[in-house]
PDB file of C-alpha atoms in Angstrom:
ATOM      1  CA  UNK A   1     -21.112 -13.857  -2.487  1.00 27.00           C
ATOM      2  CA  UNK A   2     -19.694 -11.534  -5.000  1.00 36.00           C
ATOM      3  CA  UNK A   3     -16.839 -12.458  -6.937  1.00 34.00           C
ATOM      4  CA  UNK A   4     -14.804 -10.398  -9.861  1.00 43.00           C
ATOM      5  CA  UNK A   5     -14.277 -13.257 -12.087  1.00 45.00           C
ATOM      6  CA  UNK A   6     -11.804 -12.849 -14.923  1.00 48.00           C
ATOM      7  CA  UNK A   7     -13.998 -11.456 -17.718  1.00 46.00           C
ATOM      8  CA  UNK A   8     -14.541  -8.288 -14.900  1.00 76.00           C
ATOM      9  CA  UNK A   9     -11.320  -7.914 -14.841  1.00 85.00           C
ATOM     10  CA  UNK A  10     -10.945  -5.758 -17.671  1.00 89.00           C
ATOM     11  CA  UNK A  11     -13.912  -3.693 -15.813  1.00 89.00           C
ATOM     12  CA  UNK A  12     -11.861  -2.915 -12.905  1.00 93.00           C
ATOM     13  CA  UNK A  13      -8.734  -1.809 -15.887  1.00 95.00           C
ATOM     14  CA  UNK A  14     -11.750   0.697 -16.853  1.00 94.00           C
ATOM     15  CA  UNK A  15     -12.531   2.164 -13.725  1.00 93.00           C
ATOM     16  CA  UNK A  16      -8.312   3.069 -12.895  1.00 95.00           C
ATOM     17  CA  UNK A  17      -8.309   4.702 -16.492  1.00 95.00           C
ATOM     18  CA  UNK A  18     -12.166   6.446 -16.096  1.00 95.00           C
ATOM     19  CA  UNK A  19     -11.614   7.300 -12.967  1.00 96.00           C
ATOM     20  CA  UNK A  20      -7.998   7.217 -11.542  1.00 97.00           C
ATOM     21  CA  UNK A  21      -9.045   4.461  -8.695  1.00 95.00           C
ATOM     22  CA  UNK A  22     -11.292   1.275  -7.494  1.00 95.00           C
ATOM     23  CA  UNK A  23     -12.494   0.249  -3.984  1.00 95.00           C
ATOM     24  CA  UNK A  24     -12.577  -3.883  -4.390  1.00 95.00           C
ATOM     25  CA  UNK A  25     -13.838  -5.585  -2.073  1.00 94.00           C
ATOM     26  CA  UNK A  26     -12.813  -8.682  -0.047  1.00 94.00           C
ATOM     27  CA  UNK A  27     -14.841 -11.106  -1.844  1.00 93.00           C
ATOM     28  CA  UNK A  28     -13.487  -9.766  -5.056  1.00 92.00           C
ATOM     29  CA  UNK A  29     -10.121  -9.603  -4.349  1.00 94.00           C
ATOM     30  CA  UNK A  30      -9.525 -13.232  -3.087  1.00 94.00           C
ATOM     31  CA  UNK A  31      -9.918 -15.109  -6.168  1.00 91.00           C
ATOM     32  CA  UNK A  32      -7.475 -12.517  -8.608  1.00 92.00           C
ATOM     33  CA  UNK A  33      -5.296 -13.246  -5.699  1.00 93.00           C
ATOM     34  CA  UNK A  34      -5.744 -17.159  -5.531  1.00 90.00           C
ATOM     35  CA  UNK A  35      -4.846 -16.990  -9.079  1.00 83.00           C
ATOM     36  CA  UNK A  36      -0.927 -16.340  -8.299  1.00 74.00           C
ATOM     37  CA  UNK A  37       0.806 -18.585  -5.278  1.00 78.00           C
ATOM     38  CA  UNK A  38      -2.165 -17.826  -3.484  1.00 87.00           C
ATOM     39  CA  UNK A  39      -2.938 -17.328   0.597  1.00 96.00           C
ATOM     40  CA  UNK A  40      -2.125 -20.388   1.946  1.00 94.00           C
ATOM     41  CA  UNK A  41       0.325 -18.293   4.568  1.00 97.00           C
ATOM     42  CA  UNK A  42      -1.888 -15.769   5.111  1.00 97.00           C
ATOM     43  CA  UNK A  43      -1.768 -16.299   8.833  1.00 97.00           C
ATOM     44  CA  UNK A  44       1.512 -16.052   9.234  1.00 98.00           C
ATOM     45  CA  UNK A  45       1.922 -13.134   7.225  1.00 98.00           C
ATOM     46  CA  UNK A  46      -0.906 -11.215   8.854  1.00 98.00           C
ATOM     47  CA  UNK A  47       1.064 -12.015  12.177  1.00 98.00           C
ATOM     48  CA  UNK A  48       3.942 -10.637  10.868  1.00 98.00           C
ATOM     49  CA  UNK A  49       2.075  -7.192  11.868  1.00 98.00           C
ATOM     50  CA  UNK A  50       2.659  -7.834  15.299  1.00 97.00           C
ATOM     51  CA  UNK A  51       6.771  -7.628  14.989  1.00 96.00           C
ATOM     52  CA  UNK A  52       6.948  -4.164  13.148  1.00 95.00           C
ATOM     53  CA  UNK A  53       8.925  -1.045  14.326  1.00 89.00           C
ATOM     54  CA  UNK A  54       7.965   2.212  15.667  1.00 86.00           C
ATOM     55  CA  UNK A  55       8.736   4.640  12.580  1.00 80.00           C
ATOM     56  CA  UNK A  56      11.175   6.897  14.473  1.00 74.00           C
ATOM     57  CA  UNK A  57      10.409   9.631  11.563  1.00 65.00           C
ATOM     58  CA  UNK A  58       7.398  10.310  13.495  1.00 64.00           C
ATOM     59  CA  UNK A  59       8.655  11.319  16.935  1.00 50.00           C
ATOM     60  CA  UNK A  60       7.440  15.221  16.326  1.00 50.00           C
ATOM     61  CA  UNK A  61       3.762  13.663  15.744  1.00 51.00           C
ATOM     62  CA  UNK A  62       3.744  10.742  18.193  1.00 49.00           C
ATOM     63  CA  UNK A  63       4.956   6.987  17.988  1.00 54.00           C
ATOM     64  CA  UNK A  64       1.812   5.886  16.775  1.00 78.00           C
ATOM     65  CA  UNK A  65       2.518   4.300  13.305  1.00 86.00           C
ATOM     66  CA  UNK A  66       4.875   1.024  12.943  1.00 91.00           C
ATOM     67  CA  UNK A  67       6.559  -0.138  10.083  1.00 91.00           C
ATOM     68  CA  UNK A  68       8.595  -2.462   7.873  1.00 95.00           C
ATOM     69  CA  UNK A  69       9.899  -1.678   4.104  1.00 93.00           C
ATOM     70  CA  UNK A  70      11.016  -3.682   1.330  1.00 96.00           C
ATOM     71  CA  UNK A  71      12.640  -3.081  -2.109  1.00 96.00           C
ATOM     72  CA  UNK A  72      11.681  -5.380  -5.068  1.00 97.00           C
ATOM     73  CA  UNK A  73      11.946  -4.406  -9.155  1.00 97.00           C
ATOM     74  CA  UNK A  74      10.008  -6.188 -12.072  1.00 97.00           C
ATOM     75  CA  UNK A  75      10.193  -6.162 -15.432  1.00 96.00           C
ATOM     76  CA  UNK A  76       7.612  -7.638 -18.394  1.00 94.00           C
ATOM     77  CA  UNK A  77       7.272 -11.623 -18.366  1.00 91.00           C
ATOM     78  CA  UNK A  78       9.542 -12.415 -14.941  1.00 94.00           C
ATOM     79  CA  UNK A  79       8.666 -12.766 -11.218  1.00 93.00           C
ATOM     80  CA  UNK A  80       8.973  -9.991  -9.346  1.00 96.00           C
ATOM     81  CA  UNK A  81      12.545  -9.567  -7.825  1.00 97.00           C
ATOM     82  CA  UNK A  82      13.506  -8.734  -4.176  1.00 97.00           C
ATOM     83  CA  UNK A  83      16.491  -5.884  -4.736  1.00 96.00           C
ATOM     84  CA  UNK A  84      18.667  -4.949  -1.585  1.00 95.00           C
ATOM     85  CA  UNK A  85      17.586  -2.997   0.945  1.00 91.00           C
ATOM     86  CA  UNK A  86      17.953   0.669   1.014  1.00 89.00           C
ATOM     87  CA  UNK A  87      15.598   4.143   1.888  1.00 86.00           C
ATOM     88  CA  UNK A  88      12.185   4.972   1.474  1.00 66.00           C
ATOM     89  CA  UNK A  89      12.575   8.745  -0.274  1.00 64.00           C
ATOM     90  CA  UNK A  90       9.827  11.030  -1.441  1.00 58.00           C
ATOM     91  CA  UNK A  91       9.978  14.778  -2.729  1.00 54.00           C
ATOM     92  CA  UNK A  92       9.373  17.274  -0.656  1.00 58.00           C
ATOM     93  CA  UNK A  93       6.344  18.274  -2.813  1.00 57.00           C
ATOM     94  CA  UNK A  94       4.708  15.043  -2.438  1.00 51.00           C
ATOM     95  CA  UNK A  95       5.364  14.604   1.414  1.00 54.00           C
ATOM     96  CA  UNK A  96       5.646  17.896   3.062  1.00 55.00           C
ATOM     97  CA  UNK A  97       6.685  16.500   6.341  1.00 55.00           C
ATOM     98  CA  UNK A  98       9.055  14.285   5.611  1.00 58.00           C
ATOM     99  CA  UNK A  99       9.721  14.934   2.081  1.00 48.00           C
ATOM    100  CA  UNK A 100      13.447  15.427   0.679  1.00 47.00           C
ATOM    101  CA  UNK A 101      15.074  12.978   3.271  1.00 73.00           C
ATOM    102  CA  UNK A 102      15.797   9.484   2.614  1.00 71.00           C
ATOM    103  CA  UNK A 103      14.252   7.210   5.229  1.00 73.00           C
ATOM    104  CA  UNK A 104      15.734   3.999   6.635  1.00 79.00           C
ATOM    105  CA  UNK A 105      13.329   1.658   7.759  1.00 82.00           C
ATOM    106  CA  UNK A 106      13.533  -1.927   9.565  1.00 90.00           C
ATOM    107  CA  UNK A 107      13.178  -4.347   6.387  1.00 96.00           C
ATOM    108  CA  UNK A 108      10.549  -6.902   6.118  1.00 96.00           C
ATOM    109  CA  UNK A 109      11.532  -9.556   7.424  1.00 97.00           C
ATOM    110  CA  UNK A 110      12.861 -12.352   5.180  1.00 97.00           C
ATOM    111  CA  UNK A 111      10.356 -15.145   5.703  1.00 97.00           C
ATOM    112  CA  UNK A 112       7.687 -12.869   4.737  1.00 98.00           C
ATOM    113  CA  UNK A 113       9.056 -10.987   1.921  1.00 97.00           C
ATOM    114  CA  UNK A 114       9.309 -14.803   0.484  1.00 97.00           C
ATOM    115  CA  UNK A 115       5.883 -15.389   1.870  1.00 97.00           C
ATOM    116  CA  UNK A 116       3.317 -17.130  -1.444  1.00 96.00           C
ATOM    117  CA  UNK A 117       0.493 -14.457  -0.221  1.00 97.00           C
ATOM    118  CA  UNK A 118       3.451 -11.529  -0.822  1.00 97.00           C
ATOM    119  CA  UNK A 119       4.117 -13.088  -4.099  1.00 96.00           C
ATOM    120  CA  UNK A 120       0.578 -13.787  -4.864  1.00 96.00           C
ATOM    121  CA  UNK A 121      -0.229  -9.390  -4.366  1.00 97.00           C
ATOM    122  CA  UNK A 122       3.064  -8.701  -5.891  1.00 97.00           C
ATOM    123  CA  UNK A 123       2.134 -10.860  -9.003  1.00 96.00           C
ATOM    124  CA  UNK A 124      -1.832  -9.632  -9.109  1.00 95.00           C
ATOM    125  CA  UNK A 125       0.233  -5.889  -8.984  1.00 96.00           C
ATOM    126  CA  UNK A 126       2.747  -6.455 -11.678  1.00 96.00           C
ATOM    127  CA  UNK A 127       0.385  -8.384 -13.576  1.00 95.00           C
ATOM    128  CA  UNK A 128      -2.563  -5.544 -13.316  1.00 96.00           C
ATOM    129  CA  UNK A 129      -0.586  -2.672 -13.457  1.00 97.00           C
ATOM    130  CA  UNK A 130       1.360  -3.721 -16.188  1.00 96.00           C
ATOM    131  CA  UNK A 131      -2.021  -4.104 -18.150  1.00 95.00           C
ATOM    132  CA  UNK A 132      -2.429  -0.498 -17.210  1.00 97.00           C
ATOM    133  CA  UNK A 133       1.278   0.780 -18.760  1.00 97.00           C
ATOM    134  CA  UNK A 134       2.184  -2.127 -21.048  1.00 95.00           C
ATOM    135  CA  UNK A 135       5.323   0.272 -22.082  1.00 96.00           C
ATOM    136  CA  UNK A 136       6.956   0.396 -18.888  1.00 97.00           C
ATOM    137  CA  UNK A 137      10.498  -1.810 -19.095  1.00 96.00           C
ATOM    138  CA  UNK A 138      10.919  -2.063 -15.668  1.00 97.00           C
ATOM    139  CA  UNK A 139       9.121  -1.014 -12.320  1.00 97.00           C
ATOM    140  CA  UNK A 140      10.607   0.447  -9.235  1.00 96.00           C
ATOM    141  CA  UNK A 141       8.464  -1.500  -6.445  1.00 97.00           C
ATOM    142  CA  UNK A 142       8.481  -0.723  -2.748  1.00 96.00           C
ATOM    143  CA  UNK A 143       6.082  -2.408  -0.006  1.00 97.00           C
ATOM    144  CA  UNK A 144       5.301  -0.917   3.271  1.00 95.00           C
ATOM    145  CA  UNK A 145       3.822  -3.124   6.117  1.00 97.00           C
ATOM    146  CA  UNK A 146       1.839  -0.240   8.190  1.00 93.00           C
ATOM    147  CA  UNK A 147      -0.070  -0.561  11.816  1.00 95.00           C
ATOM    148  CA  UNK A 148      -1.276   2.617  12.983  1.00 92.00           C
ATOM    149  CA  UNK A 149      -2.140   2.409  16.547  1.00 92.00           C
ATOM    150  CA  UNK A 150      -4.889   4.356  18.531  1.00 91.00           C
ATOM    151  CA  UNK A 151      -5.789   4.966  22.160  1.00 88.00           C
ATOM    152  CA  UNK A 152      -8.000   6.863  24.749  1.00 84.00           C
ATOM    153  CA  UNK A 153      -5.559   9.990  24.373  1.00 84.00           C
ATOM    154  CA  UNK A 154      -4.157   9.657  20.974  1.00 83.00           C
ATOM    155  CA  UNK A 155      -6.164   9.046  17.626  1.00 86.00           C
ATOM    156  CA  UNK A 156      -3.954   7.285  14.739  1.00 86.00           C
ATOM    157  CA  UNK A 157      -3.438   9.088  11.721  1.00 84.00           C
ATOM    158  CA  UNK A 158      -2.675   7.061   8.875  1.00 79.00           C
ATOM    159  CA  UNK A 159      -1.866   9.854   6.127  1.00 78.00           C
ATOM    160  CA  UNK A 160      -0.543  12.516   8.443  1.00 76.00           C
ATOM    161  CA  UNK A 161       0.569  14.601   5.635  1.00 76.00           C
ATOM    162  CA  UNK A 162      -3.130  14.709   4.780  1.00 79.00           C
ATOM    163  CA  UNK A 163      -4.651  14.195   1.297  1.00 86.00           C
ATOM    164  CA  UNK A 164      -1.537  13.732  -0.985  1.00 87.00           C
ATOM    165  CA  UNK A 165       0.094  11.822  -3.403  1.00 89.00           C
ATOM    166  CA  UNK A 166       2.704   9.215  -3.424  1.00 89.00           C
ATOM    167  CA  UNK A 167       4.924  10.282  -6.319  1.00 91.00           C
ATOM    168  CA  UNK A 168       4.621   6.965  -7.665  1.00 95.00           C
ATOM    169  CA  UNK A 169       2.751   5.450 -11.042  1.00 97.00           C
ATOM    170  CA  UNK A 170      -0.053   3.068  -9.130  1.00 98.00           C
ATOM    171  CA  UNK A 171      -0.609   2.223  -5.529  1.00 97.00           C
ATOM    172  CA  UNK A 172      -2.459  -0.591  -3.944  1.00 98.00           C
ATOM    173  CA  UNK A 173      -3.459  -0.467  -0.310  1.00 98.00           C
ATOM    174  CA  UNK A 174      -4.378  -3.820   1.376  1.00 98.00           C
ATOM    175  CA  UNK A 175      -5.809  -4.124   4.847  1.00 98.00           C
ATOM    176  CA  UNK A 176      -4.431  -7.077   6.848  1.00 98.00           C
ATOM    177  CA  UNK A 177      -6.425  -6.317   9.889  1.00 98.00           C
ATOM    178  CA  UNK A 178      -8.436  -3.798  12.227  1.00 97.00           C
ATOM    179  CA  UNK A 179      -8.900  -4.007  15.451  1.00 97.00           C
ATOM    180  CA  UNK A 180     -11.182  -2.208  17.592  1.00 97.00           C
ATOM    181  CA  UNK A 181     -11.189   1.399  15.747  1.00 95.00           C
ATOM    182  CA  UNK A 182     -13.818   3.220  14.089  1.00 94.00           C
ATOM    183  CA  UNK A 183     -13.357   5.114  11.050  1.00 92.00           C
ATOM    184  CA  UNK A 184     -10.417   5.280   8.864  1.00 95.00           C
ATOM    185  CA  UNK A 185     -12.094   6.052   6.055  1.00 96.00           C
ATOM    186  CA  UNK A 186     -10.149   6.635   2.497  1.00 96.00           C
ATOM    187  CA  UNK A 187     -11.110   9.460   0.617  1.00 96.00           C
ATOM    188  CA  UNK A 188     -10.019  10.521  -2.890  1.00 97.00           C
ATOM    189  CA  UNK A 189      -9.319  14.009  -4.394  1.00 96.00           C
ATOM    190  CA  UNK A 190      -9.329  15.755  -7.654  1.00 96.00           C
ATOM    191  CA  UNK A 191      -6.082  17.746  -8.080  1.00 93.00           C
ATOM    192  CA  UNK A 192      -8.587  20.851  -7.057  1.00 95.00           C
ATOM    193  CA  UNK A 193      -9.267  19.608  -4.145  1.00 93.00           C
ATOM    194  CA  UNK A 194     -13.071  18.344  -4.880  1.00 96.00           C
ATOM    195  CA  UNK A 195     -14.125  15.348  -3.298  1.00 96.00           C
ATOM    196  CA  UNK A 196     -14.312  12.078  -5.756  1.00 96.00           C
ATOM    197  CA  UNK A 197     -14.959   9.643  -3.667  1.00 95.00           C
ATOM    198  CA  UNK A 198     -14.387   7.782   0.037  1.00 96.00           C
ATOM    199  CA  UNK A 199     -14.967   4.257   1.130  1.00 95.00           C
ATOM    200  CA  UNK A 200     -13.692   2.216   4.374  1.00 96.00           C
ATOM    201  CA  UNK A 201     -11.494  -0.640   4.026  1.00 97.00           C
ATOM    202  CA  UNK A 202     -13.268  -3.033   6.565  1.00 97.00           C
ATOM    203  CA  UNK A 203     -12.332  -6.621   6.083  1.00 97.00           C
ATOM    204  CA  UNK A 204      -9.083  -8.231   5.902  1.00 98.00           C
ATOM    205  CA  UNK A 205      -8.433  -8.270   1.640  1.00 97.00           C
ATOM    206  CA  UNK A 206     -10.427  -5.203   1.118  1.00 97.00           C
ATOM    207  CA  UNK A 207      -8.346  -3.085  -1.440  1.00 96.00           C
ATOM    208  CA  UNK A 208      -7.940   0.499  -3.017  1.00 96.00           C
ATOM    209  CA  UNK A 209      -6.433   0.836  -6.476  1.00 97.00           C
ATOM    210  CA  UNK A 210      -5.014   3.855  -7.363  1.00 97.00           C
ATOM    211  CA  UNK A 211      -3.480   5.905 -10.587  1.00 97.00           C
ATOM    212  CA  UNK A 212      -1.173   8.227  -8.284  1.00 96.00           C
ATOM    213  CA  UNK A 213      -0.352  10.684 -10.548  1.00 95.00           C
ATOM    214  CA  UNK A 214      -4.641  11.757 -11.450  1.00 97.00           C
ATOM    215  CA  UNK A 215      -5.957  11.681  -7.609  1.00 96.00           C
ATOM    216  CA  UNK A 216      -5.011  13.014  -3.987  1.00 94.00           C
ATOM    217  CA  UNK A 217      -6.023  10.269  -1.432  1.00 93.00           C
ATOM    218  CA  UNK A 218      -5.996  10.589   2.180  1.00 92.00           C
ATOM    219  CA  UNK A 219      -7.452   8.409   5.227  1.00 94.00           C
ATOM    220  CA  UNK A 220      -8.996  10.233   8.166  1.00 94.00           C
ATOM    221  CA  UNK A 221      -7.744   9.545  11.821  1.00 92.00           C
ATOM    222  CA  UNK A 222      -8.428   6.039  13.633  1.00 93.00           C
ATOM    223  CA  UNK A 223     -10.045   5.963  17.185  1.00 93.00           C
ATOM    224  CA  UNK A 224     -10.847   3.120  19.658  1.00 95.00           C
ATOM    225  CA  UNK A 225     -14.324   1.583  20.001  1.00 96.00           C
ATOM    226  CA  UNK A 226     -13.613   0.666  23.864  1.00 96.00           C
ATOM    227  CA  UNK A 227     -11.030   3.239  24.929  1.00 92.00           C
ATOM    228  CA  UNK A 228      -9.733   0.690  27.488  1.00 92.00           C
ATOM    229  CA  UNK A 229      -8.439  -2.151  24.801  1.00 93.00           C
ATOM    230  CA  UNK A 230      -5.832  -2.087  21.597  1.00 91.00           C
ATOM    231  CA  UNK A 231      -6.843  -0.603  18.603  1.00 95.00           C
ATOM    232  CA  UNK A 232      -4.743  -0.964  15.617  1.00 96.00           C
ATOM    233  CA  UNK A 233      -5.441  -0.660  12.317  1.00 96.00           C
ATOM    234  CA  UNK A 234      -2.858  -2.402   9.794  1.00 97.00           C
ATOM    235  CA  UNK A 235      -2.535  -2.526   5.807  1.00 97.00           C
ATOM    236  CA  UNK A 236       0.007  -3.128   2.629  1.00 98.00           C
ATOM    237  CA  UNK A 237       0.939  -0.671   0.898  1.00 97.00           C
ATOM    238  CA  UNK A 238       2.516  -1.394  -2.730  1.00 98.00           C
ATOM    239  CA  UNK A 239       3.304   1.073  -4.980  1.00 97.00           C
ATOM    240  CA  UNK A 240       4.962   0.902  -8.907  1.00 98.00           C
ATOM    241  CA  UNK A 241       6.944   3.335 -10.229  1.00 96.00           C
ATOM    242  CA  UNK A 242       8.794   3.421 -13.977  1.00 96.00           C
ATOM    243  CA  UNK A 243      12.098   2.901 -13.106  1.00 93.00           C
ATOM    244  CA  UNK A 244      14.813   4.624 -14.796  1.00 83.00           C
ATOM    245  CA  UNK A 245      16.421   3.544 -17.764  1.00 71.00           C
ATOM    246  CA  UNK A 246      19.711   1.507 -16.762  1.00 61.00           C
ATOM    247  CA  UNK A 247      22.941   3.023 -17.292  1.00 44.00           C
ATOM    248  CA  UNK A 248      23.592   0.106 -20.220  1.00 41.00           C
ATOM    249  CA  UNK A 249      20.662   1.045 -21.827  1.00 49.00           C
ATOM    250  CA  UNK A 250      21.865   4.379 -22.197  1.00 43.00           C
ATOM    251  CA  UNK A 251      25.451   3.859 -23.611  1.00 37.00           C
TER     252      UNK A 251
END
């Protein structure tokens, strides 16, 4: 089994500032995880993927993507702290259909928010990403639960607004859990367009890394294996963002 012990750690650092992202895999990701509260709830907070809510945002394009949405901050040397809950908003220029708008979505729910494995990937995050922008006072930190659901008539499309960017500093995708699809492959893009690379999160831990503001990345539509059962594919979505100075800073 391959492992990323901690001297590779600096390794994957290299690859976000070579190359603007990493594709770790499952085996690699479990122990940097481990390292924080760890997954001793990860059950439980893969279940929590079965309680999510249609994203109404969607009806134009078809109720096939659930969702809940959380708020935290973080600053240098602290945990990372849940904030109150309020809208999802992207420019226009970085989400062309739905950009501009501010977005309420269904919160994650308490119990999970709390969870040790959310604590253990919000600490791995903070801890990593911090590495990556040591100068950064505090972070602006949002966490999407995502299952984008497939059938016979309907494929899921996880990045709708095709290969984009989130208008954030770093991004981590997780998947929880696939079930019966094929595909769903994540590619990533050079500002030009040109292809730089595409992998398929498989297993349940298997993890993109990503330096939003150098690469696109998109993930192509999910279908069903057997037409005739569920098929869902769900994932964590983290990203950081350099928050604002506060207004005490500035006075």
């Amino acid at each position: 089994m391959t492992t990323l012990s901690a001297p590779a750690v600096p390794a994957l650092l290299d690859l976000l500032r070579n190359d603007g992202y990493a594709f770790v895999t499952h085996d690699a990701m479990r122990p940097l995880l481990d390292r924080a509260s760890g997954l001793d709830d990860w059950n439980e907070f893969a279940a929590s993927w079965n309680d999510l809510a249609p994203d109404a945002y969607l009806a134009a394009h078809g109720r096939y993507r659930r969702r809940r949405h959380a708020t935290f901050s973080a600053v240098p040397g602290s945990p990372v702290t849940p904030e109150p809950h309020q809208p999802h908003y992207q420019a226009l220029k970085y989400n062309t259909l739905q950009g501009d708008i501010e977005r309420w979505f269904e919160p994650v729910l308490p119990t999970i928010a709390a969870s040790a494995s959310m604590r253990s990937i919000l600490r791995f995050c903070h801890d990593f990403f911090g590495a990556l922008a040591p100068g950064v006072p505090r972070w602006h930190v949002e966490v999407h639960q995502f299952r984008i659901e497939a059938n016979a008539q309907t494929a899921g499309e996880p990045t709708p607004e095709g290969s984009h960017r989130d208008g954030v500093d770093y991004v981590l995708v997780l998947l929880v859990d696939r079930h019966n699809i094929a595909s769903g492959t994540t590619t990533i893009h050079a500002p030009d367009g040109r292809l730089l690379g595409d992998f398929t999160l498989t297993r349940p831990l298997d993890c993109a890394l990503i330096d939003d503001p150098r690469v696109f990345h998109g993930v192509t539509p999910v279908t069903p294996l057997d037409a005739s059962e569920p098929a869902h594919r769900d994932v964590l979505v983290v990203t950081f963002r350099a928050a604002p100075p506060a207004i005490a800073d500035l006075v």
